[in-house]
Structures are given as structure tokens and as C-alpha cells.
PDB file of N, CA and C in Angstrom:
ATOM      1  N   MET A   1     129.518 -91.339 -92.131  1.00  0.00           N
ATOM      2  CA  MET A   1     130.905 -91.038 -91.355  1.00  0.00           C
ATOM      3  C   MET A   1     132.024 -89.869 -92.200  1.00  0.00           C
ATOM      4  N   LEU A   2     133.016 -89.963 -91.013  1.00  0.00           N
ATOM      5  CA  LEU A   2     133.997 -88.944 -91.565  1.00  0.00           C
ATOM      6  C   LEU A   2     135.489 -89.767 -92.020  1.00  0.00           C
ATOM      7  N   PHE A   3     135.894 -89.018 -93.200  1.00  0.00           N
ATOM      8  CA  PHE A   3     136.952 -89.491 -94.116  1.00  0.00           C
ATOM      9  C   PHE A   3     137.688 -88.917 -93.504  1.00  0.00           C
ATOM     10  N   GLY A   4     139.320 -89.453 -92.991  1.00  0.00           N
ATOM     11  CA  GLY A   4     140.307 -88.842 -92.887  1.00  0.00           C
ATOM     12  C   GLY A   4     140.957 -88.087 -94.241  1.00  0.00           C
ATOM     13  N   LEU A   5     142.565 -87.686 -93.209  1.00  0.00           N
ATOM     14  CA  LEU A   5     143.107 -87.169 -94.725  1.00  0.00           C
ATOM     15  C   LEU A   5     143.739 -87.831 -95.306  1.00  0.00           C
ATOM     16  N   GLU A   6     143.881 -89.330 -94.663  1.00  0.00           N
ATOM     17  CA  GLU A   6     144.958 -90.638 -95.718  1.00  0.00           C
ATOM     18  C   GLU A   6     143.376 -90.923 -96.972  1.00  0.00           C
ATOM     19  N   ASP A   7     142.552 -91.111 -96.175  1.00  0.00           N
ATOM     20  CA  ASP A   7     141.289 -91.453 -97.198  1.00  0.00           C
ATOM     21  C   ASP A   7     141.097 -90.339 -98.461  1.00  0.00           C
ATOM     22  N   MET A   8     141.070 -89.272 -98.143  1.00  0.00           N
ATOM     23  CA  MET A   8     141.097 -87.812 -99.176  1.00  0.00           C
ATOM     24  C   MET A   8     142.230 -88.274-100.088  1.00  0.00           C
ATOM     25  N   THR A   9     143.684 -88.050 -99.414  1.00  0.00           N
ATOM     26  CA  THR A   9     144.585 -88.460-100.494  1.00  0.00           C
ATOM     27  C   THR A   9     144.630 -89.430-101.641  1.00  0.00           C
ATOM     28  N   ARG A  10     143.942 -90.481-100.613  1.00  0.00           N
ATOM     29  CA  ARG A  10     143.877 -91.788-101.432  1.00  0.00           C
ATOM     30  C   ARG A  10     142.814 -91.495-103.079  1.00  0.00           C
ATOM     31  N   PHE A  11     142.216 -90.681-102.469  1.00  0.00           N
ATOM     32  CA  PHE A  11     140.756 -90.709-103.093  1.00  0.00           C
ATOM     33  C   PHE A  11     141.453 -89.817-104.443  1.00  0.00           C
ATOM     34  N   PHE A  12     142.198 -88.632-104.162  1.00  0.00           N
ATOM     35  CA  PHE A  12     142.374 -87.721-105.266  1.00  0.00           C
ATOM     36  C   PHE A  12     143.406 -88.408-106.138  1.00  0.00           C
ATOM     37  N   ARG A  13     144.331 -89.531-105.517  1.00  0.00           N
ATOM     38  CA  ARG A  13     145.274 -89.602-105.868  1.00  0.00           C
ATOM     39  C   ARG A  13     144.644 -90.491-107.227  1.00  0.00           C
ATOM     40  N   ASP A  14     144.117 -91.144-106.890  1.00  0.00           N
ATOM     41  CA  ASP A  14     143.365 -92.251-107.708  1.00  0.00           C
ATOM     42  C   ASP A  14     142.651 -92.101-108.659  1.00  0.00           C
ATOM     43  N   ARG A  15     142.959 -91.986-110.087  1.00  0.00           N
ATOM     44  CA  ARG A  15     142.841 -90.887-110.995  1.00  0.00           C
ATOM     45  C   ARG A  15     141.546 -91.832-111.687  1.00  0.00           C
ATOM     46  N   ALA A  16     141.247 -92.965-111.988  1.00  0.00           N
ATOM     47  CA  ALA A  16     140.000 -93.471-112.181  1.00  0.00           C
ATOM     48  C   ALA A  16     138.690 -93.267-111.039  1.00  0.00           C
ATOM     49  N   ARG A  17     139.160 -93.620-110.056  1.00  0.00           N
ATOM     50  CA  ARG A  17     138.115 -93.245-109.022  1.00  0.00           C
ATOM     51  C   ARG A  17     137.453 -91.971-109.374  1.00  0.00           C
ATOM     52  N   LEU A  18     138.784 -91.099-109.154  1.00  0.00           N
ATOM     53  CA  LEU A  18     138.321 -89.443-109.387  1.00  0.00           C
ATOM     54  C   LEU A  18     137.380 -89.139-110.665  1.00  0.00           C
ATOM     55  N   ILE A  19     137.857 -89.679-111.742  1.00  0.00           N
ATOM     56  CA  ILE A  19     137.289 -89.352-113.044  1.00  0.00           C
ATOM     57  C   ILE A  19     135.473 -89.820-112.818  1.00  0.00           C
ATOM     58  N   GLY A  20     135.515 -91.009-112.411  1.00  0.00           N
ATOM     59  CA  GLY A  20     134.371 -91.743-112.625  1.00  0.00           C
ATOM     60  C   GLY A  20     133.546 -90.865-111.483  1.00  0.00           C
ATOM     61  N   SER A  21     134.183 -90.430-110.580  1.00  0.00           N
ATOM     62  CA  SER A  21     132.968 -89.706-108.972  1.00  0.00           C
ATOM     63  C   SER A  21     132.380 -88.371-110.030  1.00  0.00           C
ATOM     64  N   PHE A  22     133.058 -88.013-110.761  1.00  0.00           N
ATOM     65  CA  PHE A  22     132.932 -86.602-111.300  1.00  0.00           C
ATOM     66  C   PHE A  22     131.803 -86.733-112.836  1.00  0.00           C
ATOM     67  N   SER A  23     132.468 -87.813-113.461  1.00  0.00           N
ATOM     68  CA  SER A  23     131.536 -88.037-114.666  1.00  0.00           C
ATOM     69  C   SER A  23     130.317 -88.475-114.941  1.00  0.00           C
ATOM     70  N   MET A  24     130.026 -89.723-113.845  1.00  0.00           N
ATOM     71  CA  MET A  24     128.923 -90.342-113.727  1.00  0.00           C
ATOM     72  C   MET A  24     127.665 -89.360-113.621  1.00  0.00           C
ATOM     73  N   PRO A  25     127.408 -88.422-112.642  1.00  0.00           N
ATOM     74  CA  PRO A  25     126.437 -87.324-112.757  1.00  0.00           C
ATOM     75  C   PRO A  25     126.244 -86.513-113.588  1.00  0.00           C
ATOM     76  N   ILE A  26     127.526 -86.248-114.506  1.00  0.00           N
ATOM     77  CA  ILE A  26     127.260 -85.506-115.787  1.00  0.00           C
ATOM     78  C   ILE A  26     126.764 -86.622-116.976  1.00  0.00           C
ATOM     79  N   LEU A  27     127.271 -87.911-116.824  1.00  0.00           N
ATOM     80  CA  LEU A  27     126.204 -89.067-117.998  1.00  0.00           C
ATOM     81  C   LEU A  27     125.334 -89.089-117.571  1.00  0.00           C
ATOM     82  N   PHE A  28     124.487 -89.482-116.347  1.00  0.00           N
ATOM     83  CA  PHE A  28     123.197 -89.614-116.285  1.00  0.00           C
ATOM     84  C   PHE A  28     122.380 -88.300-116.463  1.00  0.00           C
ATOM     85  N   LEU A  29     122.954 -87.196-116.484  1.00  0.00           N
ATOM     86  CA  LEU A  29     122.505 -85.921-116.365  1.00  0.00           C
ATOM     87  C   LEU A  29     122.001 -85.295-118.233  1.00  0.00           C
ATOM     88  N   LEU A  30     122.942 -86.304-119.277  1.00  0.00           N
ATOM     89  CA  LEU A  30     122.946 -85.913-120.289  1.00  0.00           C
ATOM     90  C   LEU A  30     121.953 -87.327-121.113  1.00  0.00           C
ATOM     91  N   ILE A  31     122.206 -88.278-120.293  1.00  0.00           N
ATOM     92  CA  ILE A  31     121.638 -89.498-120.382  1.00  0.00           C
ATOM     93  C   ILE A  31     119.752 -89.304-120.542  1.00  0.00           C
ATOM     94  N   PHE A  32     119.832 -89.210-118.724  1.00  0.00           N
ATOM     95  CA  PHE A  32     117.908 -89.080-118.966  1.00  0.00           C
ATOM     96  C   PHE A  32     117.572 -87.611-118.836  1.00  0.00           C
ATOM     97  N   GLY A  33     118.411 -86.781-118.820  1.00  0.00           N
ATOM     98  CA  GLY A  33     118.007 -85.402-119.244  1.00  0.00           C
ATOM     99  C   GLY A  33     117.521 -85.123-121.018  1.00  0.00           C
ATOM    100  N   GLY A  34     118.526 -85.878-121.615  1.00  0.00           N
ATOM    101  CA  GLY A  34     117.842 -85.818-122.519  1.00  0.00           C
ATOM    102  C   GLY A  34     117.101 -86.980-122.922  1.00  0.00           C
ATOM    103  N   GLY A  35     116.859 -87.979-122.863  1.00  0.00           N
ATOM    104  CA  GLY A  35     115.793 -88.897-123.250  1.00  0.00           C
ATOM    105  C   GLY A  35     114.825 -88.994-122.937  1.00  0.00           C
ATOM    106  N   MET A  36     114.585 -88.654-121.341  1.00  0.00           N
ATOM    107  CA  MET A  36     113.411 -88.311-120.133  1.00  0.00           C
ATOM    108  C   MET A  36     112.646 -87.424-120.480  1.00  0.00           C
ATOM    109  N   GLY A  37     113.923 -86.006-120.901  1.00  0.00           N
ATOM    110  CA  GLY A  37     113.098 -84.539-121.367  1.00  0.00           C
ATOM    111  C   GLY A  37     112.021 -84.141-122.054  1.00  0.00           C
ATOM    112  N   GLY A  38     112.329 -84.871-123.360  1.00  0.00           N
ATOM    113  CA  GLY A  38     110.243 -85.016-124.306  1.00  0.00           C
ATOM    114  C   GLY A  38     109.511 -85.545-123.385  1.00  0.00           C
ATOM    115  N   THR A  39     109.654 -86.883-123.210  1.00  0.00           N
ATOM    116  CA  THR A  39     108.844 -87.412-122.407  1.00  0.00           C
ATOM    117  C   THR A  39     108.299 -86.757-121.117  1.00  0.00           C
ATOM    118  N   MET A  40     108.911 -86.361-120.158  1.00  0.00           N
ATOM    119  CA  MET A  40     108.246 -86.080-119.241  1.00  0.00           C
ATOM    120  C   MET A  40     107.631 -84.550-119.136  1.00  0.00           C
ATOM    121  N   GLU A  41     108.523 -84.035-120.301  1.00  0.00           N
ATOM    122  CA  GLU A  41     107.630 -82.670-120.724  1.00  0.00           C
ATOM    123  C   GLU A  41     106.407 -82.970-121.158  1.00  0.00           C
ATOM    124  N   SER A  42     106.096 -83.924-122.405  1.00  0.00           N
ATOM    125  CA  SER A  42     104.703 -84.111-122.570  1.00  0.00           C
ATOM    126  C   SER A  42     103.996 -84.691-121.321  1.00  0.00           C
ATOM    127  N   LEU A  43     104.234 -85.585-120.960  1.00  0.00           N
ATOM    128  CA  LEU A  43     103.399 -86.417-119.442  1.00  0.00           C
ATOM    129  C   LEU A  43     102.453 -85.022-118.649  1.00  0.00           C
ATOM    130  N   ILE A  44     103.820 -83.975-118.055  1.00  0.00           N
ATOM    131  CA  ILE A  44     103.471 -83.147-117.607  1.00  0.00           C
ATOM    132  C   ILE A  44     102.481 -81.948-118.045  1.00  0.00           C
ATOM    133  N   GLY A  45     102.644 -81.888-119.485  1.00  0.00           N
ATOM    134  CA  GLY A  45     101.549 -80.745-120.040  1.00  0.00           C
ATOM    135  C   GLY A  45     100.517 -81.374-120.597  1.00  0.00           C
ATOM    136  N   SER A  46     100.065 -83.108-120.603  1.00  0.00           N
ATOM    137  CA  SER A  46      98.687 -83.585-120.528  1.00  0.00           C
ATOM    138  C   SER A  46      98.230 -83.622-119.510  1.00  0.00           C
ATOM    139  N   SER A  47      98.925 -83.786-118.529  1.00  0.00           N
ATOM    140  CA  SER A  47      97.942 -83.676-117.474  1.00  0.00           C
ATOM    141  C   SER A  47      98.125 -82.175-116.232  1.00  0.00           C
ATOM    142  N   MET A  48      98.891 -81.752-116.426  1.00  0.00           N
ATOM    143  CA  MET A  48      98.756 -79.868-116.082  1.00  0.00           C
ATOM    144  C   MET A  48      99.126 -78.938-117.139  1.00  0.00           C
ATOM    145  N   PRO A  49      98.052 -78.393-118.099  1.00  0.00           N
ATOM    146  CA  PRO A  49      98.253 -77.850-119.107  1.00  0.00           C
ATOM    147  C   PRO A  49      98.870 -76.358-118.738  1.00  0.00           C
ATOM    148  N   ASP A  50      98.672 -75.961-116.758  1.00  0.00           N
ATOM    149  CA  ASP A  50      98.980 -74.576-116.903  1.00  0.00           C
ATOM    150  C   ASP A  50     100.461 -74.741-116.899  1.00  0.00           C
ATOM    151  N   ALA A  51     100.837 -75.679-116.174  1.00  0.00           N
ATOM    152  CA  ALA A  51     102.252 -75.914-115.710  1.00  0.00           C
ATOM    153  C   ALA A  51     103.066 -76.804-116.569  1.00  0.00           C
ATOM    154  N   GLY A  52     102.719 -77.333-117.807  1.00  0.00           N
ATOM    155  CA  GLY A  52     103.490 -77.975-118.971  1.00  0.00           C
ATOM    156  C   GLY A  52     104.653 -76.882-119.858  1.00  0.00           C
ATOM    157  N   GLU A  53     104.234 -75.953-119.841  1.00  0.00           N
ATOM    158  CA  GLU A  53     104.856 -74.903-120.693  1.00  0.00           C
ATOM    159  C   GLU A  53     105.685 -74.674-119.983  1.00  0.00           C
ATOM    160  N   ASP A  54     106.033 -74.383-118.651  1.00  0.00           N
ATOM    161  CA  ASP A  54     107.151 -73.648-118.095  1.00  0.00           C
ATOM    162  C   ASP A  54     108.328 -74.800-117.462  1.00  0.00           C
ATOM    163  N   PHE A  55     107.536 -76.474-117.599  1.00  0.00           N
ATOM    164  CA  PHE A  55     108.531 -77.229-117.068  1.00  0.00           C
ATOM    165  C   PHE A  55     109.775 -77.541-118.001  1.00  0.00           C
ATOM    166  N   GLN A  56     110.819 -77.260-117.530  1.00  0.00           N
ATOM    167  CA  GLN A  56     111.968 -77.854-117.831  1.00  0.00           C
ATOM    168  C   GLN A  56     112.426 -78.859-117.331  1.00  0.00           C
ATOM    169  N   TYR A  57     112.453 -80.566-117.705  1.00  0.00           N
ATOM    170  CA  TYR A  57     113.016 -81.630-116.770  1.00  0.00           C
ATOM    171  C   TYR A  57     114.684 -81.116-115.992  1.00  0.00           C
ATOM    172  N   LEU A  58     115.530 -80.454-117.282  1.00  0.00           N
ATOM    173  CA  LEU A  58     116.315 -80.475-116.911  1.00  0.00           C
ATOM    174  C   LEU A  58     117.093 -79.794-115.586  1.00  0.00           C
ATOM    175  N   GLN A  59     116.173 -78.627-115.569  1.00  0.00           N
ATOM    176  CA  GLN A  59     115.993 -77.893-114.681  1.00  0.00           C
ATOM    177  C   GLN A  59     115.710 -78.305-113.171  1.00  0.00           C
ATOM    178  N   PHE A  60     114.865 -79.435-113.462  1.00  0.00           N
ATOM    179  CA  PHE A  60     113.807 -80.378-112.153  1.00  0.00           C
ATOM    180  C   PHE A  60     114.820 -81.592-111.554  1.00  0.00           C
ATOM    181  N   VAL A  61     116.222 -82.030-112.558  1.00  0.00           N
ATOM    182  CA  VAL A  61     116.838 -82.722-112.281  1.00  0.00           C
ATOM    183  C   VAL A  61     118.149 -82.612-111.638  1.00  0.00           C
ATOM    184  N   PHE A  62     118.303 -81.398-112.556  1.00  0.00           N
ATOM    185  CA  PHE A  62     120.038 -80.875-111.785  1.00  0.00           C
ATOM    186  C   PHE A  62     120.281 -80.277-110.367  1.00  0.00           C
ATOM    187  N   PRO A  63     119.636 -79.907-109.988  1.00  0.00           N
ATOM    188  CA  PRO A  63     119.812 -80.019-108.275  1.00  0.00           C
ATOM    189  C   PRO A  63     120.043 -81.097-107.349  1.00  0.00           C
ATOM    190  N   GLY A  64     119.344 -82.282-107.786  1.00  0.00           N
ATOM    191  CA  GLY A  64     119.841 -83.529-107.132  1.00  0.00           C
ATOM    192  C   GLY A  64     120.393 -84.259-107.607  1.00  0.00           C
ATOM    193  N   MET A  65     121.193 -83.892-108.852  1.00  0.00           N
ATOM    194  CA  MET A  65     122.663 -84.776-109.518  1.00  0.00           C
ATOM    195  C   MET A  65     123.792 -84.130-108.592  1.00  0.00           C
ATOM    196  N   PHE A  66     123.464 -82.686-108.453  1.00  0.00           N
ATOM    197  CA  PHE A  66     124.935 -82.210-108.054  1.00  0.00           C
ATOM    198  C   PHE A  66     124.448 -81.627-106.611  1.00  0.00           C
ATOM    199  N   PRO A  67     124.478 -81.866-105.160  1.00  0.00           N
ATOM    200  CA  PRO A  67     124.103 -81.281-104.129  1.00  0.00           C
ATOM    201  C   PRO A  67     124.772 -80.175-103.835  1.00  0.00           C
TER     202      PRO A  67
END
């Protein structure tokens, strides 16, 4: 569904929605990237010894957070 000019103007004027839409992916990246990074690296390292050395969880998650 395409947004009209009126919808875009309303979006950019609503500061709470604008801040929330940009801060939520960054917040998830920090929480899940920092918290789950060590766990995922150890899981990948134990199941695939060759790939575990070069695996960076943040590099894996980042493209999905910011398409």
C-alpha cells in the first residue's frame, strides 16, 4: 500500500512516532546483538568449528534490522 503525501507529512510531524520508528531497530540491535551475540557465537562455534571463528552475530543481524 502506497502512502500519500498527507500520510508522510503526518508521520514526519509526529515526533513520538518518528523517534520510535528509528530508535526501535537500534534498541533491538543493542539488546539482541549484545545479549545473544556470545551465545550464538558459542553455539555456531561448537556445531561448526571452521565457521565459528569468523562468525559475528551483529554482522548477521544488522542487514535484517535495516533493510
